[in-house]
Amino acid sequence: MYEKRIEDYELVVGRDEVEEILELAERVRGAKVIHVNATSYGGGVAEILKNLVPLARSVGVDARWQVIKGNPEFFKVTKSLHNALQGNKEIVLTDDMKKVYLDVNEDNAKLLDLNGEVVIIHDPQPLPLINYKTSGKWIWRCHIDLSDPNMEVWRYIKGFVEKYDAAIFSLERYVPRDLELMKVFIRYPSIDPLSDKNKPLGESEVLKVLERFDVDPDRPIIGQVARFDPWKNPLGVIDVYKMVKKRSPETQLVMIGSFAHDDPEAAEWYEKTIKYASSVDSRNIHVLTNLDGVRDLEVNAFQRAFSIALHLSIKEGFGLAVTEALWKAVPVVATRAGGIPLQVIDCVTGFLVQNLAEAAERVVLLLRRPWLARELGQRGRDHVKRNFLITRDLKDYLRMHIDLVGR
Amino acid sequence: MITPSIISIRPFIYHNDPLLVALNVLAGKTRSSPYRVVVVDDRLRPRGVITGRRVLEVLLGYRGTSVRLRKGVKGIMREPVTLFIDEARHIFPDNIPVQAVLIYIAENKVGQVLIVDDRGSLRGVIDEESILRAMKVRDYGLKVEAAMTKDVFTISPRATLTEATDKMVKFRIRRLPVVDGGKLAGILTITDILRYMLVEEKHVEMLLYDIDVSRMLEKKVSEIMCPDVITVTPDSDLGDAIDIMLRNDVSGLLVVDKGELKGILSRIDVVVKVLKIVGPACLVTR
């Protein structure tokens, strides 16, 4: 994990904001805070922790990040859990699946250091670790949409959640109505403006990346950055591209995803995406992953090169890839899933759409009006600066730590 | 550009004000005291928001726990409010089209957005009330039933305030209709409880001594609730319901049919429903 300095953020958020952070941090100086999640790479949670943990350390919190280990069977079970909690009503959690889930968590409990003053468990995969709590305050951070869960599965999960001291959700409407917990926090996720994924890049750096991946910088590029996952609708993105290309033949599509360790479906959906892309236009559709060498810096460069970013999720937690695109002053055409409407303000920072045909219409509209795309993009960047930067997230975390263990 | 008349100036407090200041603002005398107060820095830039629920949670010991353990109720009242706030969210510049803000409110079911000028200083808020007041058209052809929340938690008049506040905190609700034998008997809100705890000179005690808050909550719900409930029926016209809310300065109406509680109609329910069906352009004053 690399180091961060809070002072570096002054240029982006101002001196007052940094001073406020330092004042709050003083009350929890030295507090040992342990974050546990299921993957060190890929997806929004790893993205947040990669930046939040070093930033918390930079202000004196003894923040640590640990990742659970699991076999493919375990991650298959947790993926089913994830899908069921996000609304798949057909999934049945068998006793065998529960056993795998519990056994792997039990094994991890023996391996991990869980003796923090505050222990923050992210998402359902490591949730049963609460059974091995010996000390400290334990918080469950839920990054997924629980507004319409598979009730059978939710009832099982709820039994663990209600053992925690507190829970954090990304949106108010994601908090299940029947959850009985005295401390529930709502925290919007955030992006780090100085991370490799979001830091300023020069034009030459962007061009170098495009050249490396054989993407033409002189033609319009539309793109989606998202996991290969049915909820992210990668095939729908290609359908939109097909419609756009009929009216704007020069346009290229770049789809970037990563293979997270906890995502067994990713390979299958990557294959499906590649196959569909090849059948449509293999020359102008670029499907890229971390395995091709597209890491944070490359994602940053691609997002900066996008004329328009797409985000056509069917279900979404918060949609940090949208935040990232807006931060780079790129307008976003997106569905109304999850936290997207908090970021994409229709006709102001991008366009919210009901279906793929509408998405294609909006993309063409923006491709033909670069001045409008610039205007929406700039407003998007301002909106992120006011509402979704990591410094605000850090302040909320510090307040929560003060609440639980502070002086 | 936002029409200035839709921006409301609401009470705000400074980030280094003691928590007691927030309590006093939130437990004010009017029937619909603000449920949330914006917290600003010395240059009036929004830092956060504190709600009645948060204050109640602090008083009950569910929030600010570690500070309270060290300093007691007396000490926590003197702590700066910034320790207990949520970061300010939904911040918009004053040059954004008002229609966009209204759509944002409807899309996200957000009760309040903060409007800032080009230096980031607070100009005011657009909230459910300011939108309702700006709605000039009242004939939406909608019944109350179409907008109300049906799944409602209730409490018995014989329950204690401890039971009521537990329910409010645990299930994240701010109003509890009081139901006795299936019939509506009154309503209890977080503001009622704060007012009871603080306005009746009890805040002075809190400042001077470390009082036992739980003892204050031994009273019965029937002693604190508001028995004088303003109701509508599921068949009532939504436009009429808005007029009733505004005329009586209340943040929600109970929906009753033949004495039986059917739901709650809150300001945000109405705003979201009307914005989604009628659209923002019909609502804004010119």
XYZ file of C-alpha atoms in Angstrom:
693
model
C 0.000 0.000 0.000
C 1.403 3.351 -0.975
C 1.585 6.412 1.250
C -0.549 9.509 1.014
C -0.182 12.974 2.486
C -3.285 14.890 3.479
C -1.513 18.161 2.665
C -1.485 17.189 -1.015
C -5.266 17.526 -1.077
C -5.195 21.208 -0.198
C -4.863 22.144 -3.841
C -8.064 20.326 -4.698
C -10.306 20.912 -1.676
C -8.785 23.900 0.071
C -6.948 24.518 3.325
C -10.090 24.749 5.488
C -11.249 21.291 4.510
C -7.856 19.790 5.338
C -7.757 21.586 8.691
C -11.184 20.280 9.584
C -10.012 16.751 8.801
C -6.960 17.191 11.021
C -9.105 18.528 13.872
C -11.430 15.540 13.710
C -8.527 13.116 13.335
C -6.919 14.398 16.502
C -9.717 12.796 18.507
C -9.025 9.331 17.127
C -5.261 9.531 16.750
C -3.739 6.060 16.930
C -7.052 4.206 16.895
C -6.630 0.812 15.252
C -9.197 0.464 12.502
C -9.340 -2.747 10.463
C -11.120 -2.976 7.126
C -11.893 -6.439 5.749
C -13.200 -7.198 2.280
C -13.097 -9.954 -0.322
C -10.748 -8.653 -2.990
C -7.733 -6.440 -3.254
C -8.356 -5.648 -6.896
C -11.351 -4.850 -9.037
C -14.646 -3.219 -8.207
C -15.651 -0.210 -6.177
C -14.839 -1.517 -2.693
C -11.181 -2.247 -3.414
C -11.015 1.096 -5.181
C -12.268 2.951 -2.110
C -10.107 1.068 0.392
C -6.979 1.431 -1.689
C -7.256 5.170 -1.216
C -9.184 5.638 2.019
C -6.934 3.465 4.180
C -3.653 5.278 3.323
C -5.400 8.631 3.637
C -6.721 7.713 7.096
C -3.186 6.619 8.046
C -1.859 9.981 6.875
C -3.945 11.736 9.543
C -2.893 9.464 12.390
C -5.463 6.678 12.334
C -3.897 3.215 12.513
C -5.982 2.003 9.568
C -5.339 -1.449 8.091
C -6.816 -3.408 5.238
C -7.131 -7.183 5.132
C -8.576 -9.408 2.442
C -10.242 -12.749 3.129
C -9.120 -15.846 1.300
C -11.590 -18.193 -0.294
C -11.813 -21.039 -2.774
C -13.790 -20.842 -6.040
C -16.708 -22.629 -4.419
C -16.897 -19.968 -1.713
C -16.884 -17.140 -4.228
C -19.552 -18.911 -6.242
C -21.710 -18.968 -3.115
C -21.016 -15.326 -2.280
C -21.781 -14.315 -5.861
C -25.149 -16.063 -5.508
C -25.661 -14.206 -2.237
C -24.781 -10.943 -3.937
C -27.198 -11.583 -6.791
C -29.976 -12.665 -4.430
C -29.546 -9.588 -2.248
C -29.654 -7.383 -5.337
C -32.990 -8.866 -6.316
C -32.666 -12.298 -7.923
C -35.646 -14.055 -6.336
C -34.938 -17.460 -7.845
C -31.750 -18.166 -5.944
C -32.080 -20.684 -3.128
C -29.394 -20.863 -0.495
C -28.952 -24.538 0.325
C -27.517 -25.905 3.553
C -24.388 -26.947 1.652
C -23.911 -23.389 0.398
C -24.355 -22.027 3.903
C -21.772 -24.482 5.164
C -19.212 -23.359 2.584
C -19.943 -19.731 3.461
C -19.528 -20.300 7.199
C -16.542 -22.641 6.981
C -14.467 -20.267 4.861
C -15.263 -17.408 7.211
C -14.277 -19.543 10.171
C -10.932 -20.336 8.493
C -10.373 -16.642 7.802
C -11.176 -15.692 11.376
C -8.160 -17.767 12.434
C -5.876 -16.089 9.906
C -6.901 -12.451 10.187
C -6.090 -9.895 12.848
C -9.545 -8.832 13.991
C -8.508 -7.063 17.178
C -9.176 -3.497 16.178
C -10.845 -0.721 18.110
C -13.096 -0.507 15.065
C -13.514 -3.384 12.602
C -15.262 -2.584 9.329
C -16.473 -5.557 7.326
C -17.315 -4.767 3.708
C -20.157 -6.495 1.854
C -21.640 -9.959 2.419
C -18.593 -12.154 1.736
C -16.865 -11.685 5.140
C -20.095 -10.875 7.037
C -20.067 -14.012 9.284
C -16.716 -12.943 10.749
C -18.879 -11.176 13.336
C -19.268 -14.615 14.961
C -15.616 -14.341 15.977
C -15.739 -10.852 17.466
C -13.771 -10.622 20.660
C -13.355 -6.890 21.102
C -13.903 -3.487 19.549
C -16.823 -2.020 17.654
C -17.848 -3.870 14.515
C -19.454 -2.208 11.538
C -20.915 -3.773 8.425
C -20.399 -1.623 5.328
C -22.902 -2.631 2.682
C -22.049 -1.413 -0.805
C -24.880 -3.160 -2.616
C -28.512 -2.388 -3.329
C -30.711 -4.050 -0.708
C -33.892 -2.238 -1.622
C -35.624 -5.273 -3.139
C -33.788 -8.373 -1.927
C -34.604 -12.047 -2.171
C -36.319 -12.157 1.240
C -35.319 -15.713 2.071
C -31.642 -14.867 1.587
C -31.978 -11.479 3.284
C -33.493 -13.084 6.384
C -30.437 -15.329 6.622
C -28.030 -12.415 6.132
C -29.977 -10.189 8.520
C -29.170 -12.560 11.367
C -25.501 -11.640 10.981
C -26.055 -7.943 10.307
C -28.027 -7.414 13.507
C -25.076 -8.687 15.551
C -23.016 -5.695 14.417
C -22.706 -2.470 16.394
C -23.558 -0.390 13.333
C -24.112 -0.603 9.603
C -23.311 1.739 6.753
C -25.311 1.900 3.536
C -24.650 3.853 0.355
C -28.194 5.184 0.014
C -31.113 5.672 2.399
C -33.370 3.522 0.253
C -30.945 0.599 0.458
C -31.584 0.173 4.175
C -34.025 -2.729 4.538
C -37.193 -1.680 6.307
C -37.070 -4.573 8.748
C -33.442 -4.107 9.798
C -33.298 -3.544 13.550
C -30.106 -1.703 14.311
C -29.570 1.337 16.485
C -26.742 2.798 14.432
C -27.215 3.100 10.709
C -25.033 5.492 8.750
C -25.575 6.640 5.177
C -22.310 7.285 3.354
C -21.962 8.069 -0.297
C -18.852 6.468 -1.717
C -16.218 8.778 -3.068
C -13.289 9.022 -5.411
C -9.737 10.052 -4.706
C -8.784 12.914 -7.030
C -5.083 12.134 -6.580
C -5.145 8.378 -7.135
C -3.662 6.898 -10.289
C -7.177 6.463 -11.573
C -8.158 10.101 -11.195
C -5.039 12.264 -11.012
C -4.443 14.799 -13.771
C -2.758 13.368 -16.860
C -1.062 15.195 -19.698
C -2.315 14.812 -23.239
C 0.811 12.941 -24.277
C 0.269 10.357 -21.537
C -3.287 9.828 -22.722
C -2.167 9.494 -26.331
C 0.506 6.970 -25.418
C -2.081 4.738 -23.764
C -4.466 4.969 -26.711
C -1.640 4.114 -29.083
C -0.636 1.114 -26.966
C -4.114 -0.331 -27.311
C -4.603 0.656 -30.934
C -7.398 3.128 -30.264
C -7.574 6.052 -32.674
C -7.416 9.379 -30.783
C -8.752 11.303 -33.773
C -12.101 9.560 -33.854
C -14.832 9.783 -31.202
C -14.624 7.223 -28.399
C -17.521 6.140 -26.246
C -16.909 3.766 -23.391
C -18.047 1.963 -20.292
C -15.836 1.053 -17.358
C -17.510 -1.704 -15.362
C -17.116 -5.273 -14.231
C -18.175 -7.980 -16.660
C -21.392 -8.782 -14.937
C -25.012 -9.150 -16.098
C -26.047 -6.227 -13.862
C -23.707 -3.904 -15.774
C -25.346 -4.875 -19.070
C -22.207 -5.159 -21.235
C -24.158 -6.615 -24.150
C -26.557 -3.676 -23.964
C -23.589 -1.338 -24.295
C -22.654 -3.064 -27.554
C -26.255 -2.756 -28.743
C -26.112 0.979 -28.106
C -22.856 1.163 -30.025
C -24.479 -0.632 -32.956
C -27.209 2.009 -33.089
C -24.749 4.885 -32.685
C -22.459 3.579 -35.390
C -25.227 3.673 -37.952
C -25.439 7.441 -37.534
C -21.871 8.163 -36.519
C -19.759 5.541 -38.329
C -16.423 6.894 -37.089
C -17.213 6.165 -33.450
C -15.216 3.602 -31.481
C -16.296 1.717 -28.369
C -13.978 0.924 -25.462
C -15.196 -1.432 -22.747
C -12.963 -1.825 -19.724
C -13.485 -4.321 -16.939
C -11.403 -6.068 -14.370
C -11.288 -9.571 -13.052
C -11.837 -9.275 -9.352
C -10.832 -12.274 -7.260
C -14.288 -12.616 -5.765
C -16.153 -12.600 -9.071
C -16.439 -16.061 -10.661
C -18.985 -14.835 -13.216
C -16.591 -12.310 -14.712
C -14.810 -14.743 -17.042
C -18.087 -16.052 -18.398
C -19.414 -12.554 -19.057
C -16.114 -11.415 -20.498
C -16.311 -14.296 -23.006
C -19.895 -13.409 -23.865
C -18.922 -9.770 -24.361
C -15.938 -10.605 -26.564
C -18.017 -12.953 -28.658
C -20.789 -10.430 -29.132
C -18.333 -7.624 -29.850
C -16.614 -9.731 -32.532
C -19.932 -10.408 -34.192
C -20.673 -6.683 -34.337
C -17.390 -4.929 -35.153
C -14.144 -6.402 -33.882
C -12.031 -3.552 -35.291
C -13.775 -0.712 -33.533
C -14.875 -2.351 -30.303
C -12.052 -2.690 -27.801
C -12.779 -4.960 -24.855
C -9.945 -4.567 -22.373
C -9.142 -5.861 -18.914
C -6.444 -5.760 -16.273
C -5.067 -8.921 -17.900
C -4.323 -6.819 -21.013
C -2.381 -4.382 -18.859
C -5.208 -1.901 -18.340
C -4.648 -0.801 -14.781
C -5.603 2.381 -12.964
C -3.431 4.736 -14.966
C -4.675 3.298 -18.248
C -8.303 3.519 -17.091
C -7.637 7.142 -16.201
C -6.236 7.813 -19.677
C -9.110 6.089 -21.443
C -11.732 7.903 -19.404
C -10.074 11.195 -20.297
C -10.169 10.205 -23.967
C -13.874 9.321 -23.915
C -16.151 11.730 -25.724
C -19.012 10.244 -23.744
C -19.057 7.696 -20.944
C -21.807 5.109 -20.810
C -23.101 3.406 -17.687
C -26.061 1.233 -18.539
C -26.367 -0.855 -15.376
C -29.560 -2.702 -14.596
C -28.680 -2.757 -10.890
C -25.977 -0.650 -9.311
C -24.525 0.027 -5.896
C -23.423 3.603 -6.266
C -21.655 3.627 -9.610
C -18.200 4.981 -8.846
C -17.171 4.642 -12.496
C -19.730 7.370 -13.186
C -18.133 9.583 -10.564
C -14.727 8.985 -12.126
C -15.913 9.900 -15.608
C -17.646 13.063 -14.382
C -14.512 14.077 -12.491
C -12.694 13.999 -15.828
C -15.307 16.374 -17.251
C -16.781 13.670 -19.457
C -20.572 13.706 -19.814
C -22.285 10.459 -18.874
C -25.252 8.748 -20.496
C -26.635 6.339 -17.933
C -29.585 4.403 -16.618
C -31.340 5.323 -13.386
C -29.848 2.428 -11.407
C -28.596 2.776 -7.821
C -26.693 5.936 -7.024
C -26.437 7.097 -10.625
C -29.241 9.715 -10.429
C -27.330 11.376 -7.586
C -24.489 11.946 -10.013
C -25.992 12.200 -13.450
C -28.374 15.111 -13.271
C -30.450 14.883 -16.377
C -29.476 17.508 -18.952
C -26.961 19.041 -16.522
C -24.110 16.568 -16.051
C -25.280 14.033 -18.621
C -28.424 12.197 -19.607
C -30.528 9.646 -17.757
C -32.169 7.165 -20.081
C -34.954 4.592 -19.911
C -33.743 2.194 -22.572
C -30.953 1.431 -24.998
C -32.550 3.257 -27.941
C -32.764 6.422 -25.865
C -29.155 5.955 -24.783
C -28.085 5.787 -28.432
C -30.118 8.927 -29.224
C -28.420 10.841 -26.432
C -24.962 9.670 -27.432
C -25.495 10.797 -31.014
C -26.877 14.114 -29.787
C -23.718 14.735 -27.761
C -21.347 13.518 -30.468
C -22.877 16.075 -32.823
C -22.730 18.890 -30.266
C -19.248 18.895 -28.730
C -19.941 22.272 -27.091
C -22.839 20.715 -25.157
C -20.715 17.724 -24.185
C -18.065 20.118 -22.843
C -20.650 22.100 -20.878
C -22.210 18.988 -19.310
C -18.762 17.573 -18.601
C -17.625 20.692 -16.773
C -20.790 20.764 -14.691
C -20.229 17.095 -13.901
C -16.744 17.785 -12.623
C -18.033 20.622 -10.423
C -20.790 18.385 -9.075
C -18.265 15.704 -8.083
C -16.020 18.296 -6.483
C -18.880 19.571 -4.329
C -20.273 16.193 -3.374
C -18.197 13.079 -3.960
C -14.535 13.525 -3.106
C -12.691 11.278 -0.681
C -12.039 14.058 1.820
C -15.753 14.228 2.636
C -15.886 10.446 2.988
C -12.878 10.561 5.304
C -14.561 13.182 7.503
C -17.664 11.004 7.804
C -15.499 8.008 8.722
C -13.632 10.074 11.309
C -16.922 11.222 12.836
C -18.071 7.632 12.998
C -14.821 6.621 14.701
C -15.201 9.483 17.177
C -18.726 8.286 17.829
C -17.496 4.767 18.547
C -14.076 5.175 20.147
C -13.096 8.836 20.079
C -11.938 11.236 22.723
C -31.106 29.652 -13.348
C -32.856 29.066 -10.035
C -35.825 31.316 -9.370
C -34.844 33.094 -6.134
C -38.341 32.709 -4.694
C -38.018 28.943 -4.525
C -34.853 29.160 -2.433
C -35.803 29.247 1.225
C -33.720 30.824 3.916
C -33.780 28.435 6.849
C -32.033 28.708 10.194
C -28.428 27.555 10.085
C -25.795 27.124 12.748
C -22.016 27.318 12.767
C -19.842 24.216 12.867
C -18.233 25.200 16.159
C -21.521 26.017 17.893
C -22.226 23.717 20.818
C -24.681 20.896 20.268
C -27.131 22.663 22.554
C -27.651 25.336 19.909
C -28.773 22.667 17.453
C -31.152 21.264 20.031
C -32.749 24.602 20.612
C -33.220 25.273 16.896
C -34.646 21.811 16.282
C -37.005 21.924 19.243
C -38.441 25.338 18.447
C -41.914 26.534 19.268
C -43.651 26.367 15.902
C -45.669 23.306 15.038
C -43.292 22.309 12.253
C -39.899 23.244 13.635
C -37.147 22.451 11.139
C -36.340 18.786 11.168
C -32.865 19.426 9.825
C -30.479 22.320 10.205
C -27.602 23.188 7.904
C -24.231 23.606 9.595
C -21.865 26.122 7.982
C -18.284 27.257 8.471
C -17.130 30.800 9.159
C -17.464 31.688 5.474
C -20.979 30.269 5.354
C -19.909 27.264 3.322
C -22.067 24.226 4.110
C -20.235 21.706 6.266
C -23.055 19.369 7.098
C -26.562 18.805 8.258
C -27.912 17.780 11.644
C -31.385 16.335 12.049
C -33.794 15.928 14.926
C -33.212 12.206 14.813
C -29.463 12.632 15.198
C -29.952 14.875 18.227
C -32.357 12.393 19.760
C -29.845 9.613 19.126
C -27.139 11.618 20.882
C -29.405 12.334 23.848
C -30.284 8.671 24.140
C -26.655 7.612 23.892
C -26.899 5.876 20.511
C -24.622 8.416 18.861
C -21.644 10.287 20.192
C -21.325 7.280 22.462
C -17.637 7.478 23.280
C -17.707 11.237 23.942
C -20.774 10.874 26.102
C -19.195 8.098 28.131
C -16.239 10.343 28.870
C -18.038 13.630 29.364
C -21.648 12.841 30.224
C -24.723 14.613 28.894
C -23.521 17.935 30.276
C -20.214 17.595 28.457
C -21.660 16.444 25.189
C -23.955 19.471 25.067
C -20.879 21.677 24.986
C -19.115 19.737 22.224
C -19.040 21.361 18.787
C -21.933 20.289 16.610
C -19.511 19.337 13.829
C -18.793 16.066 15.666
C -22.348 14.867 15.161
C -23.289 16.066 11.697
C -23.487 14.223 8.412
C -21.374 15.728 5.682
C -23.340 18.194 3.572
C -24.747 16.448 0.516
C -26.744 17.539 -2.478
C -24.908 20.825 -2.950
C -25.805 22.756 -6.106
C -24.660 26.054 -7.575
C -27.253 28.807 -7.861
C -26.882 28.926 -11.650
C -28.286 25.441 -12.208
C -31.727 25.235 -13.857
C -34.359 24.818 -11.173
C -36.078 22.114 -13.214
C -32.908 20.023 -12.921
C -32.916 20.388 -9.144
C -36.555 19.379 -8.955
C -35.958 16.315 -11.113
C -32.986 15.438 -8.891
C -35.187 15.710 -5.804
C -37.828 13.472 -7.353
C -35.336 10.921 -8.716
C -33.519 10.549 -5.425
C -36.336 11.270 -2.958
C -34.182 13.896 -1.332
C -35.837 16.197 1.203
C -33.443 19.113 0.873
C -30.752 20.397 -1.449
C -28.312 23.144 -0.545
C -27.808 26.044 -2.918
C -24.462 27.821 -2.890
C -23.087 30.844 -4.712
C -19.937 30.886 -6.824
C -17.761 31.153 -3.671
C -19.442 28.105 -2.189
C -21.331 30.095 0.460
C -24.822 28.976 1.407
C -27.569 30.946 -0.338
C -30.400 28.857 1.015
C -32.116 25.540 0.527
C -34.750 24.047 -1.682
C -36.748 21.631 0.394
C -40.112 19.904 0.390
C -41.785 22.909 1.928
C -40.384 25.470 -0.496
C -41.451 23.275 -3.401
C -44.942 22.779 -2.005
C -45.311 26.519 -1.548
C -44.156 27.111 -5.112
C -46.741 24.754 -6.544
C -49.318 27.092 -7.935
C -51.385 24.466 -9.656
C -53.304 22.274 -7.243
C -55.443 20.191 -9.538
C -53.412 17.083 -10.228
C -56.339 14.693 -10.488
C -54.601 12.555 -7.881
C -55.959 11.057 -4.698
C -54.018 10.950 -1.442
C -53.897 7.171 -1.699
C -51.636 7.429 -4.748
C -48.892 9.227 -2.820
C -49.169 8.063 0.797
C -46.883 5.589 2.552
C -48.957 2.581 3.537
C -46.540 0.555 5.612
C -46.660 2.522 8.866
C -45.182 1.785 12.293
C -47.505 2.694 15.180
C -47.322 2.876 18.978
C -49.784 2.445 21.798
C -50.656 5.444 24.018
C -49.761 3.294 27.015
C -46.223 2.643 25.776
C -43.401 4.584 27.398
C -41.338 7.198 25.611
C -38.404 4.788 25.885
C -40.302 2.267 23.776
C -41.315 4.964 21.314
C -37.812 6.376 20.900
C -36.368 2.866 20.543
C -38.750 2.239 17.684
C -37.969 5.583 16.077
C -34.229 5.010 16.211
C -34.272 1.328 15.361
C -36.508 1.692 12.326
C -35.322 5.175 11.307
C -38.702 6.904 11.479
C -39.626 10.366 12.678
C -43.386 10.107 13.255
C -45.333 7.470 15.123
C -49.117 7.468 14.845
C -50.583 6.540 18.218
C -53.202 3.831 17.850
C -55.469 2.519 20.593
C -57.639 -0.514 19.904
C -57.317 -0.021 16.167
C -58.391 3.625 16.381
C -56.166 6.625 15.872
C -55.517 8.464 19.138
C -52.768 10.919 18.247
C -49.306 11.348 16.801
C -45.847 11.449 18.340
C -42.931 12.992 16.443
C -39.232 13.322 17.164
C -39.765 17.063 17.447
C -42.440 16.483 20.133
C -39.951 14.436 22.141
C -37.111 16.924 21.723
C -39.414 19.741 22.692
C -40.560 17.869 25.766
C -36.985 17.101 26.761
C -35.520 20.492 26.064
C -37.939 23.319 25.868
C -39.527 22.785 29.249
C -36.499 24.305 30.905
C -34.888 20.895 31.062
C -32.023 22.030 28.906
C -30.885 24.183 31.793
C -30.675 21.095 33.963
C -28.736 19.320 31.248
C -26.187 22.065 31.154
C -25.740 22.179 34.898
C -26.030 18.557 35.882
C -25.582 15.163 34.336
C -29.216 14.180 34.345
C -30.431 10.699 33.602
C -32.156 11.002 30.243
C -33.731 7.580 30.568
C -35.720 8.796 33.584
C -37.222 11.539 31.472
C -38.428 8.878 29.069
C -40.439 6.963 31.637
C -43.523 9.007 30.767
C -46.321 7.471 28.745
C -46.760 8.311 25.086
C -50.267 9.620 25.820
C -48.762 12.391 27.994
C -46.550 13.807 25.245
C -48.313 12.957 21.992
C -50.341 15.463 20.051
C -53.965 14.253 20.283
C -55.151 16.939 17.910
C -54.319 15.124 14.667
C -54.978 16.555 11.250
C -56.193 13.802 8.990
C -57.263 13.226 5.413
C -58.884 10.199 3.820
C -57.389 8.031 1.074
C -59.979 9.523 -1.287
C -59.064 13.134 -0.473
C -57.742 15.205 -3.331
C -53.950 15.530 -3.204
C -54.092 19.249 -3.973
C -56.438 19.782 -1.010
C -54.069 17.764 1.199
C -51.188 20.070 0.211
C -53.262 23.093 1.167
C -54.056 21.510 4.543
C -50.353 20.800 5.167
C -49.329 24.340 4.341
C -52.196 26.015 6.188
C -51.481 24.059 9.341
C -47.712 24.147 8.960
C -47.284 20.399 9.435
C -44.799 18.080 7.757
C -47.172 15.153 7.356
C -50.829 14.136 7.492
C -52.282 10.920 8.773
C -54.553 9.145 6.338
C -57.590 7.682 8.042
C -60.655 5.843 6.822
C -63.565 5.401 9.251
C -61.277 6.063 12.197
C -58.756 3.462 11.067
C -55.219 4.453 10.122
C -54.423 3.720 6.476
C -51.139 5.513 5.981
C -49.051 8.675 6.267
C -48.761 11.395 3.684
C -45.504 13.260 4.165
C -44.293 16.324 2.310
C -41.639 14.351 0.495
C -44.242 11.752 -0.594
C -46.284 14.526 -2.166
C -43.362 16.306 -3.777
C -41.958 13.142 -5.345
C -45.343 11.983 -6.614
C -46.322 15.316 -8.124
C -42.914 15.918 -9.685
C -42.913 12.465 -11.219
C -46.426 12.735 -12.624
C -46.897 16.391 -13.438
C -43.272 17.356 -14.048
C -41.328 20.294 -12.687
C -42.311 22.948 -15.206
C -45.887 23.152 -13.904
C -44.818 23.748 -10.350
C -42.397 26.591 -10.306
C -43.325 30.197 -9.798
C -42.329 32.376 -12.687
